[in-house]
Amino acid sequence: MAETKKIAVIAGDGIGPEVVAEAEKVLRKIEDVFGYSFETEHALFGGIAIDEKGTPLPDETLDVCKRADAVLLGAVGGPKWDNNPKELRPETGLLGIRKALGLFSNLRPAVVFDCLKDASTLKPEVLEGTDLMVVRELTGGIYFGEKFRRETEQGQEAVDTCAYNVTEVERIARQAFEIALKRRKKLASVDKANVLETSRLWRETVIRVSADYPEVELEHVLVDNCAMQLLRRPSSFDVIVTENMFGDILSDEAAMLTGSIGMLASASLGEGSYGLYEPVHGSAPDIAGQGLANPIATILSSALMLRLTFGYEDAADAIERAVAEVLDAGHRTSDIAAGRAEALSTGQMGDLILNAIRK
Ligand code: IPM
Ligand code: MN
């Protein structure tokens, strides 16, 4: 029997609990098939934690996460908390947990499944072969810089500061180069070095780090141009590394290449193997509680956890194969049904996937 791995489960709001439940079922199946052992501990996070504990990220929740080897997160937020002050917003909990756990590197793979090409708004021939990874810096930049308001002669002024130090850029650059080495060895570093000082430091640093990775082909792409190239030649990208806000925007764009944001997994990592895994999609309050959500992004996030935190490559592969097999057989939840076939419920999709898991 393998050593028991501890997983903190913070399902959150909206469809979060529904999709996380399917990923947990899949993990149980992995225990049966591969003999691995997982212990899960659930904790409150996001809007539900605001309602029950008065804060989106209670100390107990952070403790549960710190005690664990990895965190599985559903989604947070909803209209109920949208008008709350900043400290009482679910999003503040999300930024807080990333910072508190030192998760500076956010990996968002976007892979176009052949059988889902028709679910995208782009032409199939443009999408052909797209398999890219956005590596987003997650604990710096304008998200975490000083923010304030002040009175001026032209009325109230709001200020958000974007700052990066060389250590922050260097560590994310190294991670991106390491990832590129294990893939097609191409790295696009995205910045706005024609305008922003933080981007000039970013570019200088990436160039310096690149000396240690001569096998990786490096290109620098300005962020506006990158937004365009992602639609024009998505399959030519391998790894994209960029700062926090550019990565937020470009990863949503990359998500739509795949047809549905309901398909995309993500990993947030620090220096070691510890990681937080979550679907890229949000809490989708409009469809919450109806069994309509697509659980694939969360199930694929659990596969990333098995691979990147636990090193269980065999089990991660098995989950990814099972997902591909179920999709190839034509099974769809409503977000990827493209108007045809009968759409499955969240639970039905989860069951089909877990039944397709084999050694
Ligand atoms: C994401 C989300 C968050 C972000 C929000 C909810 C704070 O959009 O994870 O991409 O901007 O980082
Ligand atoms: Mn986002």
PDB file of C-alpha atoms in Angstrom, residues 98-335:
ATOM      1  CA  ARG A  98      -2.511  31.885  -3.284  1.00  0.00           C
ATOM      2  CA  LYS A  99      -0.321  34.321  -1.377  1.00  0.00           C
ATOM      3  CA  ALA A 100      -0.468  32.496   1.972  1.00  0.00           C
ATOM      4  CA  LEU A 101       0.524  29.183   0.374  1.00  0.00           C
ATOM      5  CA  GLY A 102       3.268  30.772  -1.761  1.00  0.00           C
ATOM      6  CA  LEU A 103       1.685  29.567  -5.013  1.00  0.00           C
ATOM      7  CA  PHE A 104       3.462  31.870  -7.440  1.00  0.00           C
ATOM      8  CA  SER A 105       3.130  29.742 -10.541  1.00  0.00           C
ATOM      9  CA  ASN A 106      -0.181  29.003 -12.206  1.00  0.00           C
ATOM     10  CA  LEU A 107      -0.242  26.437 -14.986  1.00  0.00           C
ATOM     11  CA  ARG A 108      -3.186  26.494 -17.347  1.00  0.00           C
ATOM     12  CA  PRO A 109      -2.971  23.946 -20.152  1.00  0.00           C
ATOM     13  CA  ALA A 110      -5.261  24.414 -23.150  1.00  0.00           C
ATOM     14  CA  VAL A 111      -5.556  21.296 -25.237  1.00  0.00           C
ATOM     15  CA  VAL A 112      -7.980  20.996 -28.123  1.00  0.00           C
ATOM     16  CA  PHE A 113      -9.556  17.540 -28.120  1.00  0.00           C
ATOM     17  CA  ASP A 114     -10.008  16.497 -31.751  1.00  0.00           C
ATOM     18  CA  CYS A 115     -13.572  15.403 -31.201  1.00  0.00           C
ATOM     19  CA  LEU A 116     -14.472  18.783 -29.675  1.00  0.00           C
ATOM     20  CA  LYS A 117     -13.158  20.976 -32.450  1.00  0.00           C
ATOM     21  CA  ASP A 118     -16.734  21.755 -33.461  1.00  0.00           C
ATOM     22  CA  ALA A 119     -17.478  23.140 -29.980  1.00  0.00           C
ATOM     23  CA  SER A 120     -15.070  26.051 -30.486  1.00  0.00           C
ATOM     24  CA  THR A 121     -16.008  29.306 -32.176  1.00  0.00           C
ATOM     25  CA  LEU A 122     -12.816  29.079 -34.264  1.00  0.00           C
ATOM     26  CA  LYS A 123     -12.372  27.154 -37.506  1.00  0.00           C
ATOM     27  CA  PRO A 124     -11.256  23.536 -36.964  1.00  0.00           C
ATOM     28  CA  GLU A 125      -8.292  23.934 -39.335  1.00  0.00           C
ATOM     29  CA  VAL A 126      -6.967  26.816 -37.202  1.00  0.00           C
ATOM     30  CA  LEU A 127      -7.266  24.760 -34.019  1.00  0.00           C
ATOM     31  CA  GLU A 128      -5.703  21.588 -35.411  1.00  0.00           C
ATOM     32  CA  GLY A 129      -2.941  20.387 -33.094  1.00  0.00           C
ATOM     33  CA  THR A 130      -3.326  23.115 -30.469  1.00  0.00           C
ATOM     34  CA  ASP A 131      -1.694  22.061 -27.203  1.00  0.00           C
ATOM     35  CA  LEU A 132      -0.356  24.943 -25.161  1.00  0.00           C
ATOM     36  CA  MET A 133       0.357  25.808 -21.558  1.00  0.00           C
ATOM     37  CA  VAL A 134      -0.030  29.250 -20.048  1.00  0.00           C
ATOM     38  CA  VAL A 135       2.334  29.758 -17.102  1.00  0.00           C
ATOM     39  CA  ARG A 136       0.940  32.725 -15.203  1.00  0.00           C
ATOM     40  CA  GLU A 137       2.794  34.504 -12.391  1.00  0.00           C
ATOM     41  CA  LEU A 138       0.252  34.402  -9.572  1.00  0.00           C
ATOM     42  CA  THR A 139       1.355  36.316  -6.496  1.00  0.00           C
ATOM     43  CA  GLY A 140       2.772  39.583  -7.825  1.00  0.00           C
ATOM     44  CA  GLY A 141       2.074  42.470 -10.154  1.00  0.00           C
ATOM     45  CA  ILE A 142      -0.937  44.731 -10.126  1.00  0.00           C
ATOM     46  CA  TYR A 143      -3.058  42.195  -8.232  1.00  0.00           C
ATOM     47  CA  PHE A 144      -0.923  42.579  -5.134  1.00  0.00           C
ATOM     48  CA  GLY A 145       0.563  46.080  -5.467  1.00  0.00           C
ATOM     49  CA  GLU A 146      -0.458  48.983  -3.304  1.00  0.00           C
ATOM     50  CA  LYS A 147      -4.025  50.169  -3.978  1.00  0.00           C
ATOM     51  CA  PHE A 148      -5.683  53.328  -2.749  1.00  0.00           C
ATOM     52  CA  ARG A 149      -7.929  56.265  -3.589  1.00  0.00           C
ATOM     53  CA  ARG A 150      -7.283  59.942  -3.145  1.00  0.00           C
ATOM     54  CA  GLU A 151      -9.011  63.229  -3.832  1.00  0.00           C
ATOM     55  CA  THR A 152      -7.645  65.342  -6.681  1.00  0.00           C
ATOM     56  CA  GLU A 153      -8.791  68.545  -8.384  1.00  0.00           C
ATOM     57  CA  GLN A 154     -10.371  66.378 -11.090  1.00  0.00           C
ATOM     58  CA  GLY A 155     -12.293  64.377  -8.500  1.00  0.00           C
ATOM     59  CA  GLN A 156     -11.518  61.077  -6.867  1.00  0.00           C
ATOM     60  CA  GLU A 157      -8.561  59.116  -8.217  1.00  0.00           C
ATOM     61  CA  ALA A 158      -7.895  55.388  -7.834  1.00  0.00           C
ATOM     62  CA  VAL A 159      -4.401  53.895  -7.956  1.00  0.00           C
ATOM     63  CA  ASP A 160      -3.309  50.272  -8.488  1.00  0.00           C
ATOM     64  CA  THR A 161       0.424  49.702  -8.435  1.00  0.00           C
ATOM     65  CA  CYS A 162       2.152  47.122 -10.610  1.00  0.00           C
ATOM     66  CA  ALA A 163       5.488  46.019  -9.150  1.00  0.00           C
ATOM     67  CA  TYR A 164       7.775  43.060  -9.835  1.00  0.00           C
ATOM     68  CA  ASN A 165      11.163  42.324  -8.360  1.00  0.00           C
ATOM     69  CA  VAL A 166      13.802  40.318 -10.134  1.00  0.00           C
ATOM     70  CA  THR A 167      13.441  37.324  -7.774  1.00  0.00           C
ATOM     71  CA  GLU A 168       9.759  37.018  -8.598  1.00  0.00           C
ATOM     72  CA  VAL A 169      10.434  37.127 -12.331  1.00  0.00           C
ATOM     73  CA  GLU A 170      13.366  34.764 -12.168  1.00  0.00           C
ATOM     74  CA  ARG A 171      11.561  31.987 -10.301  1.00  0.00           C
ATOM     75  CA  ILE A 172       8.563  31.972 -12.642  1.00  0.00           C
ATOM     76  CA  ALA A 173      10.856  32.151 -15.678  1.00  0.00           C
ATOM     77  CA  ARG A 174      12.798  29.113 -14.444  1.00  0.00           C
ATOM     78  CA  GLN A 175       9.614  27.129 -13.921  1.00  0.00           C
ATOM     79  CA  ALA A 176       8.455  28.000 -17.426  1.00  0.00           C
ATOM     80  CA  PHE A 177      11.778  26.957 -18.973  1.00  0.00           C
ATOM     81  CA  GLU A 178      11.692  23.684 -17.008  1.00  0.00           C
ATOM     82  CA  ILE A 179       8.167  22.992 -18.267  1.00  0.00           C
ATOM     83  CA  ALA A 180       9.160  23.857 -21.834  1.00  0.00           C
ATOM     84  CA  LEU A 181      12.074  21.397 -21.594  1.00  0.00           C
ATOM     85  CA  LYS A 182       9.600  18.589 -20.922  1.00  0.00           C
ATOM     86  CA  ARG A 183       7.351  19.662 -23.799  1.00  0.00           C
ATOM     87  CA  ARG A 184       8.131  20.927 -27.318  1.00  0.00           C
ATOM     88  CA  LYS A 185      10.927  23.222 -26.036  1.00  0.00           C
ATOM     89  CA  LYS A 186       9.357  26.484 -27.151  1.00  0.00           C
ATOM     90  CA  LEU A 187       8.737  29.362 -24.798  1.00  0.00           C
ATOM     91  CA  ALA A 188       6.913  32.612 -25.558  1.00  0.00           C
ATOM     92  CA  SER A 189       7.516  35.259 -22.915  1.00  0.00           C
ATOM     93  CA  VAL A 190       4.699  37.784 -23.035  1.00  0.00           C
ATOM     94  CA  ASP A 191       5.127  41.353 -21.829  1.00  0.00           C
ATOM     95  CA  LYS A 192       4.494  44.980 -22.717  1.00  0.00           C
ATOM     96  CA  ALA A 193       8.149  45.988 -22.778  1.00  0.00           C
ATOM     97  CA  ASN A 194       7.479  48.804 -25.240  1.00  0.00           C
ATOM     98  CA  VAL A 195       5.584  50.657 -22.489  1.00  0.00           C
ATOM     99  CA  LEU A 196       5.953  49.191 -18.997  1.00  0.00           C
ATOM    100  CA  GLU A 197       9.017  49.269 -16.754  1.00  0.00           C
ATOM    101  CA  THR A 198       7.966  46.029 -15.030  1.00  0.00           C
ATOM    102  CA  SER A 199       7.881  44.432 -18.482  1.00  0.00           C
ATOM    103  CA  ARG A 200      11.392  45.658 -19.294  1.00  0.00           C
ATOM    104  CA  LEU A 201      12.688  44.061 -16.096  1.00  0.00           C
ATOM    105  CA  TRP A 202      10.669  40.962 -16.971  1.00  0.00           C
ATOM    106  CA  ARG A 203      12.245  40.698 -20.429  1.00  0.00           C
ATOM    107  CA  GLU A 204      15.815  41.342 -19.214  1.00  0.00           C
ATOM    108  CA  THR A 205      15.398  38.688 -16.549  1.00  0.00           C
ATOM    109  CA  VAL A 206      13.886  36.101 -18.901  1.00  0.00           C
ATOM    110  CA  ILE A 207      16.786  36.679 -21.316  1.00  0.00           C
ATOM    111  CA  ARG A 208      19.301  36.199 -18.505  1.00  0.00           C
ATOM    112  CA  VAL A 209      17.623  32.970 -17.318  1.00  0.00           C
ATOM    113  CA  SER A 210      17.454  31.706 -20.920  1.00  0.00           C
ATOM    114  CA  ALA A 211      21.245  31.326 -20.896  1.00  0.00           C
ATOM    115  CA  ASP A 212      20.724  28.266 -18.660  1.00  0.00           C
ATOM    116  CA  TYR A 213      18.290  26.737 -21.165  1.00  0.00           C
ATOM    117  CA  PRO A 214      19.971  26.830 -24.563  1.00  0.00           C
ATOM    118  CA  GLU A 215      17.759  23.972 -25.853  1.00  0.00           C
ATOM    119  CA  VAL A 216      14.607  26.048 -25.397  1.00  0.00           C
ATOM    120  CA  GLU A 217      13.661  28.323 -28.279  1.00  0.00           C
ATOM    121  CA  LEU A 218      12.611  31.649 -26.741  1.00  0.00           C
ATOM    122  CA  GLU A 219      10.465  34.339 -28.343  1.00  0.00           C
ATOM    123  CA  HIS A 220       9.258  37.612 -26.812  1.00  0.00           C
ATOM    124  CA  VAL A 221       5.727  38.586 -27.707  1.00  0.00           C
ATOM    125  CA  LEU A 222       3.986  41.821 -26.768  1.00  0.00           C
ATOM    126  CA  VAL A 223       0.750  41.072 -24.974  1.00  0.00           C
ATOM    127  CA  ASP A 224      -1.555  42.766 -27.490  1.00  0.00           C
ATOM    128  CA  ASN A 225       0.100  40.866 -30.310  1.00  0.00           C
ATOM    129  CA  CYS A 226      -0.096  37.633 -28.314  1.00  0.00           C
ATOM    130  CA  ALA A 227      -3.853  38.071 -27.908  1.00  0.00           C
ATOM    131  CA  MET A 228      -4.046  38.267 -31.692  1.00  0.00           C
ATOM    132  CA  GLN A 229      -1.612  35.412 -32.442  1.00  0.00           C
ATOM    133  CA  LEU A 230      -3.535  33.103 -30.105  1.00  0.00           C
ATOM    134  CA  LEU A 231      -6.478  33.350 -32.491  1.00  0.00           C
ATOM    135  CA  ARG A 232      -4.378  33.340 -35.657  1.00  0.00           C
ATOM    136  CA  ARG A 233      -1.873  30.542 -34.988  1.00  0.00           C
ATOM    137  CA  PRO A 234      -2.774  28.839 -31.683  1.00  0.00           C
ATOM    138  CA  SER A 235      -1.029  25.591 -32.565  1.00  0.00           C
ATOM    139  CA  SER A 236       2.349  27.311 -32.911  1.00  0.00           C
ATOM    140  CA  PHE A 237       2.469  28.052 -29.164  1.00  0.00           C
ATOM    141  CA  ASP A 238       3.948  25.593 -26.690  1.00  0.00           C
ATOM    142  CA  VAL A 239       4.571  27.327 -23.347  1.00  0.00           C
ATOM    143  CA  ILE A 240       3.564  30.943 -22.699  1.00  0.00           C
ATOM    144  CA  VAL A 241       4.964  32.659 -19.606  1.00  0.00           C
ATOM    145  CA  THR A 242       3.583  35.961 -18.432  1.00  0.00           C
ATOM    146  CA  GLU A 243       2.798  38.210 -15.499  1.00  0.00           C
ATOM    147  CA  ASN A 244      -0.303  37.974 -13.349  1.00  0.00           C
ATOM    148  CA  MET A 245      -2.870  40.131 -15.133  1.00  0.00           C
ATOM    149  CA  PHE A 246      -1.760  39.366 -18.696  1.00  0.00           C
ATOM    150  CA  GLY A 247      -1.935  35.689 -17.738  1.00  0.00           C
ATOM    151  CA  ASP A 248      -5.426  36.094 -16.337  1.00  0.00           C
ATOM    152  CA  ILE A 249      -6.646  37.553 -19.612  1.00  0.00           C
ATOM    153  CA  LEU A 250      -4.711  35.326 -22.029  1.00  0.00           C
ATOM    154  CA  SER A 251      -5.665  32.137 -20.190  1.00  0.00           C
ATOM    155  CA  ASP A 252      -9.361  32.925 -20.612  1.00  0.00           C
ATOM    156  CA  GLU A 253      -8.730  33.534 -24.289  1.00  0.00           C
ATOM    157  CA  ALA A 254      -6.761  30.295 -24.601  1.00  0.00           C
ATOM    158  CA  ALA A 255      -9.588  28.492 -22.807  1.00  0.00           C
ATOM    159  CA  MET A 256     -12.031  29.374 -25.556  1.00  0.00           C
ATOM    160  CA  LEU A 257      -9.817  27.709 -28.154  1.00  0.00           C
ATOM    161  CA  THR A 258     -10.847  24.421 -26.590  1.00  0.00           C
ATOM    162  CA  GLY A 259     -14.529  25.131 -27.007  1.00  0.00           C
ATOM    163  CA  SER A 260     -15.465  25.209 -23.373  1.00  0.00           C
ATOM    164  CA  ILE A 261     -13.943  26.643 -20.261  1.00  0.00           C
ATOM    165  CA  GLY A 262     -15.622  23.622 -18.621  1.00  0.00           C
ATOM    166  CA  MET A 263     -12.744  21.492 -19.915  1.00  0.00           C
ATOM    167  CA  LEU A 264      -9.754  23.319 -18.507  1.00  0.00           C
ATOM    168  CA  ALA A 265      -7.729  22.300 -15.491  1.00  0.00           C
ATOM    169  CA  SER A 266      -5.150  24.313 -13.610  1.00  0.00           C
ATOM    170  CA  ALA A 267      -2.370  23.870 -11.104  1.00  0.00           C
ATOM    171  CA  SER A 268      -0.900  26.503  -8.801  1.00  0.00           C
ATOM    172  CA  LEU A 269       2.545  25.668  -7.508  1.00  0.00           C
ATOM    173  CA  GLY A 270       5.300  27.076  -5.331  1.00  0.00           C
ATOM    174  CA  GLU A 271       8.912  25.938  -5.055  1.00  0.00           C
ATOM    175  CA  GLY A 272       8.236  22.354  -3.966  1.00  0.00           C
ATOM    176  CA  SER A 273       5.723  19.709  -4.973  1.00  0.00           C
ATOM    177  CA  TYR A 274       2.867  21.222  -2.962  1.00  0.00           C
ATOM    178  CA  GLY A 275       0.074  22.456  -5.179  1.00  0.00           C
ATOM    179  CA  LEU A 276      -3.469  23.751  -5.406  1.00  0.00           C
ATOM    180  CA  TYR A 277      -5.588  22.359  -8.207  1.00  0.00           C
ATOM    181  CA  GLU A 278      -8.746  23.907  -9.560  1.00  0.00           C
ATOM    182  CA  PRO A 279     -10.818  24.166 -12.719  1.00  0.00           C
ATOM    183  CA  VAL A 280     -10.254  27.372 -14.675  1.00  0.00           C
ATOM    184  CA  HIS A 281     -13.991  28.054 -14.768  1.00  0.00           C
ATOM    185  CA  GLY A 282     -15.874  29.960 -12.080  1.00  0.00           C
ATOM    186  CA  SER A 283     -18.792  29.076  -9.827  1.00  0.00           C
ATOM    187  CA  ALA A 284     -21.470  29.460 -12.565  1.00  0.00           C
ATOM    188  CA  PRO A 285     -24.244  30.475 -10.143  1.00  0.00           C
ATOM    189  CA  ASP A 286     -26.773  30.415 -13.012  1.00  0.00           C
ATOM    190  CA  ILE A 287     -26.561  26.620 -13.309  1.00  0.00           C
ATOM    191  CA  ALA A 288     -25.594  25.729  -9.713  1.00  0.00           C
ATOM    192  CA  GLY A 289     -27.422  22.892  -8.004  1.00  0.00           C
ATOM    193  CA  GLN A 290     -28.996  21.580 -11.196  1.00  0.00           C
ATOM    194  CA  GLY A 291     -26.523  18.862 -12.125  1.00  0.00           C
ATOM    195  CA  LEU A 292     -25.710  20.634 -15.391  1.00  0.00           C
ATOM    196  CA  ALA A 293     -22.059  21.513 -14.766  1.00  0.00           C
ATOM    197  CA  ASN A 294     -19.269  19.835 -16.681  1.00  0.00           C
ATOM    198  CA  PRO A 295     -17.034  18.042 -14.120  1.00  0.00           C
ATOM    199  CA  ILE A 296     -14.204  17.412 -16.617  1.00  0.00           C
ATOM    200  CA  ALA A 297     -12.105  20.476 -15.698  1.00  0.00           C
ATOM    201  CA  THR A 298     -12.083  19.437 -12.034  1.00  0.00           C
ATOM    202  CA  ILE A 299     -11.449  15.782 -12.834  1.00  0.00           C
ATOM    203  CA  LEU A 300      -8.529  16.809 -15.065  1.00  0.00           C
ATOM    204  CA  SER A 301      -7.294  19.082 -12.248  1.00  0.00           C
ATOM    205  CA  SER A 302      -7.175  16.053  -9.962  1.00  0.00           C
ATOM    206  CA  ALA A 303      -5.128  14.284 -12.658  1.00  0.00           C
ATOM    207  CA  LEU A 304      -2.676  17.202 -12.614  1.00  0.00           C
ATOM    208  CA  MET A 305      -2.460  16.822  -8.833  1.00  0.00           C
ATOM    209  CA  LEU A 306      -1.595  13.142  -9.157  1.00  0.00           C
ATOM    210  CA  ARG A 307       1.104  13.923 -11.696  1.00  0.00           C
ATOM    211  CA  LEU A 308       2.660  17.122 -10.360  1.00  0.00           C
ATOM    212  CA  THR A 309       2.352  16.789  -6.573  1.00  0.00           C
ATOM    213  CA  PHE A 310       2.347  13.018  -6.041  1.00  0.00           C
ATOM    214  CA  GLY A 311       4.285  11.871  -9.105  1.00  0.00           C
ATOM    215  CA  TYR A 312       1.576   9.281  -9.921  1.00  0.00           C
ATOM    216  CA  GLU A 313       2.066   9.525 -13.663  1.00  0.00           C
ATOM    217  CA  ASP A 314       0.278   6.194 -14.306  1.00  0.00           C
ATOM    218  CA  ALA A 315      -2.893   7.306 -12.515  1.00  0.00           C
ATOM    219  CA  ALA A 316      -2.843  10.775 -14.102  1.00  0.00           C
ATOM    220  CA  ASP A 317      -2.510   9.201 -17.552  1.00  0.00           C
ATOM    221  CA  ALA A 318      -5.373   6.828 -16.772  1.00  0.00           C
ATOM    222  CA  ILE A 319      -7.706   9.714 -15.901  1.00  0.00           C
ATOM    223  CA  GLU A 320      -6.759  11.677 -19.004  1.00  0.00           C
ATOM    224  CA  ARG A 321      -7.243   8.586 -21.172  1.00  0.00           C
ATOM    225  CA  ALA A 322     -10.638   7.931 -19.585  1.00  0.00           C
ATOM    226  CA  VAL A 323     -11.773  11.500 -20.302  1.00  0.00           C
ATOM    227  CA  ALA A 324     -10.630  11.263 -23.933  1.00  0.00           C
ATOM    228  CA  GLU A 325     -12.342   7.891 -24.338  1.00  0.00           C
ATOM    229  CA  VAL A 326     -15.657   9.149 -22.980  1.00  0.00           C
ATOM    230  CA  LEU A 327     -15.542  12.227 -25.206  1.00  0.00           C
ATOM    231  CA  ASP A 328     -14.555  10.160 -28.234  1.00  0.00           C
ATOM    232  CA  ALA A 329     -17.580   7.958 -27.612  1.00  0.00           C
ATOM    233  CA  GLY A 330     -19.696  11.088 -28.083  1.00  0.00           C
ATOM    234  CA  HIS A 331     -20.770  11.736 -24.493  1.00  0.00           C
ATOM    235  CA  ARG A 332     -21.329  15.409 -23.703  1.00  0.00           C
ATOM    236  CA  THR A 333     -22.493  17.702 -20.928  1.00  0.00           C
ATOM    237  CA  SER A 334     -24.611  20.604 -22.168  1.00  0.00           C
ATOM    238  CA  ASP A 335     -21.737  23.130 -22.401  1.00  0.00           C
TER     239      ASP A 335
END
